[in-house]
């Protein structure tokens, strides 16, 4: 049973690592960004409400995001663990998550901070803008997303550190190397790879 959270600036590689880690540890990767993007694509009511915020690089309002994550975490596949990517990113979202977990007799095991230099993430996002054409990877929007991150999300790192659940991992380098750093850091926290745990 593993409950993990990935935190870090846009472009740190949370999404990439989340998919790999979820597979390794056998838990669902839950990305609020992906859920919002698929709602925008399918033109759902939620997507229509979220789109303008996303395009501007602003956080979608907590009320919408919290309702979404409550529903998602209540699904059966998340009962025995999950990996959250991109949530919580505000103090209000932390309160919501705390309340949800406490209400289910659960708690987070580890919060992994992906540490990346702003210059590096800006460059990565510039490349992604060309390759994937994400509407929020436009240069001025990227700059704004980084500001929103430092104002609203970065303070949460200290909060989790104070709770003793934070590990910092260098997110610069090859994708495989970063994954290996994370699994090593998790092993040091007593979260073994499922394979090695059963051997
Ligand atoms: P990144 O972290 O690289 O900016 P995400 O895919 O996590 O990308 O998020 C893209 C956008 O989706 C955000 O800029 C925001 O508008 C919205 N979003 C995602 N997660 C949240 C959240 N937890 N709270 C509010 N808005 C969110």
Coordinates of C-alpha atoms and ligand atoms in Angstrom, one line a residue:
X1 CA 0.0 0.0 0.0
X2 CA 1.7 3.1 -1.2
X3 CA 0.4 6.7 -1.1
X4 CA 2.8 9.0 -2.9
X5 CA 2.7 12.6 -4.1
X6 CA 5.0 14.2 -6.7
X7 CA 5.6 17.9 -6.3
X8 CA 7.8 20.2 -8.3
X9 CA 7.7 23.1 -10.9
X10 CA 6.1 22.8 -14.3
X11 CA 8.6 21.0 -16.6
X12 CA 10.3 19.1 -13.8
X13 CA 9.1 15.9 -15.3
X14 CA 6.3 14.9 -12.8
X15 CA 4.0 13.5 -15.5
X16 CA 6.8 11.3 -17.0
X17 CA 8.0 10.0 -13.7
X18 CA 4.4 9.5 -12.4
X19 CA 3.5 7.1 -15.2
X20 CA 6.7 5.1 -14.6
X21 CA 6.4 5.0 -10.8
X22 CA 2.8 4.1 -10.9
X23 CA 3.6 1.1 -13.0
X24 CA 6.5 0.1 -10.9
X25 CA 4.6 0.3 -7.6
X26 CA 1.3 -1.0 -9.0
X27 CA -0.8 2.1 -8.1
X28 CA -2.8 4.4 -10.3
X29 CA -1.1 7.7 -11.3
X30 CA -3.6 10.5 -10.7
X31 CA -2.8 13.7 -12.6
X32 CA -5.2 16.6 -12.2
X33 CA -3.6 18.2 -15.2
X34 CA -4.3 15.2 -17.4
X35 CA -7.9 14.9 -16.0
X36 CA -8.5 18.6 -16.8
X37 CA -7.0 18.3 -20.3
X38 CA -9.2 15.3 -21.1
X39 CA -12.2 17.2 -19.9
X40 CA -11.3 20.2 -22.1
X41 CA -10.8 17.9 -25.1
X42 CA -14.2 16.3 -24.5
X43 CA -15.8 19.6 -23.9
X44 CA -17.4 18.5 -20.7
X45 CA -19.0 21.0 -18.2
X46 CA -15.8 20.8 -16.1
X47 CA -13.6 21.2 -19.1
X48 CA -15.5 24.4 -20.2
X49 CA -15.0 25.9 -16.7
X50 CA -11.4 24.9 -16.5
X51 CA -10.1 25.9 -19.9
X52 CA -9.7 29.6 -19.5
X53 CA -7.7 29.2 -16.2
X54 CA -5.5 26.6 -17.8
X55 CA -4.8 28.6 -21.0
X56 CA -3.8 31.6 -18.8
X57 CA -1.5 29.4 -16.7
X58 CA -3.6 30.0 -13.5
X59 CA -4.7 27.3 -11.1
X60 CA -8.2 26.1 -11.7
X61 CA -10.3 27.2 -8.6
X62 CA -9.9 24.9 -5.6
X63 CA -13.6 24.2 -5.4
X64 CA -13.6 22.5 -8.9
X65 CA -10.3 20.8 -8.3
X66 CA -11.1 19.5 -4.8
X67 CA -14.5 18.1 -6.0
X68 CA -12.7 16.3 -8.9
X69 CA -10.0 14.7 -6.7
X70 CA -12.5 13.6 -4.1
X71 CA -14.4 11.6 -6.7
X72 CA -11.2 10.2 -8.2
X73 CA -9.7 9.1 -4.9
X74 CA -13.0 7.4 -4.0
X75 CA -12.7 5.1 -7.0
X76 CA -11.8 1.5 -6.2
X77 CA -8.4 1.4 -7.8
X78 CA -7.2 4.1 -5.4
X79 CA -8.3 2.3 -2.3
X80 CA -4.9 0.6 -1.9
X81 CA -2.6 3.4 -2.9
X82 CA -2.1 6.1 -5.5
X83 CA 0.5 8.5 -6.9
X84 CA -0.7 12.1 -7.1
X85 CA 0.8 14.3 -9.7
X86 CA -0.1 18.0 -9.7
X87 CA -2.3 17.9 -6.6
X88 CA -2.3 19.4 -4.1
X89 CA -0.9 22.7 -5.3
X90 CA -2.5 25.1 -2.9
X91 CA -2.9 25.2 0.9
X92 CA -6.6 24.7 0.5
X93 CA -6.0 21.6 -1.5
X94 CA -3.7 20.2 1.2
X95 CA -6.5 20.8 3.7
X96 CA -8.9 18.9 1.4
X97 CA -6.6 16.0 0.9
X98 CA -5.8 15.8 4.6
X99 CA -9.5 15.6 5.4
X100 CA -10.2 13.0 2.7
X101 CA -7.3 10.8 3.9
X102 CA -8.1 11.2 7.6
X103 CA -11.7 10.3 6.8
X104 CA -10.6 7.1 5.3
X105 CA -8.0 6.3 8.0
X106 CA -5.2 6.9 5.5
X107 CA -2.1 9.1 5.2
X108 CA 0.6 10.0 2.7
X109 CA 3.7 7.9 2.9
X110 CA 6.1 10.1 1.0
X111 CA 6.1 13.4 -0.8
X112 CA 8.8 13.4 -3.5
X113 CA 10.0 16.9 -4.6
X114 CA 11.4 16.9 -8.1
X115 CA 14.1 19.6 -7.8
X116 CA 14.9 21.4 -11.1
X117 CA 16.5 24.7 -11.9
X118 CA 14.1 27.3 -13.4
X119 CA 16.3 27.8 -16.5
X120 CA 16.2 24.1 -17.2
X121 CA 12.4 23.8 -16.9
X122 CA 11.8 26.8 -19.1
X123 CA 14.0 25.2 -21.8
X124 CA 12.2 21.8 -21.4
X125 CA 8.8 23.5 -21.7
X126 CA 10.0 25.5 -24.8
X127 CA 10.9 22.1 -26.4
X128 CA 7.6 20.6 -25.3
X129 CA 5.7 23.5 -26.8
X130 CA 7.2 22.7 -30.2
X131 CA 6.8 18.9 -29.9
X132 CA 3.3 18.7 -28.3
X133 CA 1.7 22.1 -28.9
X134 CA 0.2 22.4 -25.4
X135 CA -1.7 25.6 -25.3
X136 CA -0.2 26.5 -21.9
X137 CA 3.4 26.1 -23.0
X138 CA 3.5 29.5 -24.7
X139 CA 6.4 31.4 -23.3
X140 CA 4.6 34.1 -21.4
X141 CA 2.1 31.5 -20.0
X142 CA 5.1 29.4 -18.9
X143 CA 6.5 32.3 -17.0
X144 CA 3.2 32.9 -15.3
X145 CA 2.9 29.2 -14.4
X146 CA 6.3 29.3 -12.7
X147 CA 5.2 32.4 -10.7
X148 CA 2.0 30.7 -9.7
X149 CA 4.1 27.7 -8.7
X150 CA 6.5 29.7 -6.5
X151 CA 3.6 31.6 -4.9
X152 CA 1.1 28.9 -4.2
X153 CA 2.7 25.5 -4.5
X154 CA 6.4 25.9 -3.4
X155 CA 5.3 26.8 0.2
X156 CA 3.7 23.4 0.5
X157 CA 7.1 21.8 0.3
X158 CA 8.1 23.2 3.7
X159 CA 4.8 22.1 5.1
X160 CA 5.4 18.5 4.1
X161 CA 9.0 18.7 5.2
X162 CA 7.7 19.8 8.6
X163 CA 5.6 16.6 8.7
X164 CA 8.7 14.5 8.0
X165 CA 7.4 13.0 4.8
X166 CA 9.4 14.9 2.2
X167 CA 12.3 13.6 0.1
X168 CA 14.1 15.8 -2.4
X169 CA 15.3 14.2 -5.7
X170 CA 17.4 15.9 -8.4
X171 CA 15.2 16.0 -11.5
X172 CA 18.0 17.0 -13.9
X173 CA 19.5 14.2 -16.0
X174 CA 18.3 11.2 -18.0
X175 CA 14.7 10.0 -17.4
X176 CA 15.9 6.6 -16.3
X177 CA 18.4 8.1 -13.9
X178 CA 15.8 10.3 -12.3
X179 CA 13.4 7.3 -11.9
X180 CA 16.3 5.3 -10.3
X181 CA 17.0 8.2 -7.9
X182 CA 13.3 8.2 -6.8
X183 CA 13.1 4.5 -6.3
X184 CA 16.3 4.6 -4.3
X185 CA 15.0 7.4 -2.1
X186 CA 11.7 5.6 -1.6
X187 CA 13.5 2.4 -0.6
X188 CA 15.4 4.4 2.0
X189 CA 11.9 5.4 3.3
X190 CA 10.9 1.8 3.5
X191 CA 8.9 1.7 0.3
X192 CA 10.4 -1.2 -1.5
X193 CA 9.8 -2.2 -5.2
X194 CA 6.9 -4.8 -5.2
X195 CA 9.3 -7.3 -6.8
X196 CA 12.0 -7.1 -4.2
X197 CA 9.5 -7.0 -1.4
X198 CA 8.1 -10.5 -2.3
X199 CA 11.5 -12.1 -2.9
Ligands
LIG1 P1 2.4 21.7 -15.1 O1 2.6 21.2 -13.6 O2 3.5 21.2 -15.9 O3 2.1 23.1 -15.2 P2 -0.2 20.2 -15.1 O4 -0.5 19.2 -16.2 O5 0.1 19.7 -13.8 O6 1.1 20.9 -15.7 O7 -1.2 21.4 -15.0 C1 -1.7 22.1 -16.1 C2 -2.8 23.1 -15.7 O8 -3.9 22.4 -15.2 C3 -2.4 24.0 -14.6 O9 -1.7 25.2 -15.1 C4 -3.7 24.4 -14.0 O10 -4.4 25.3 -14.7 C5 -4.5 23.1 -14.1 N1 -4.3 22.3 -12.8 C6 -3.7 21.0 -12.7 N2 -3.7 20.6 -11.5 C7 -4.3 21.5 -10.7 C8 -4.6 21.7 -9.3 N3 -4.3 20.7 -8.5 N4 -5.2 22.8 -8.9 C9 -5.6 23.8 -9.8 N5 -5.3 23.7 -11.1 C10 -4.7 22.6 -11.6

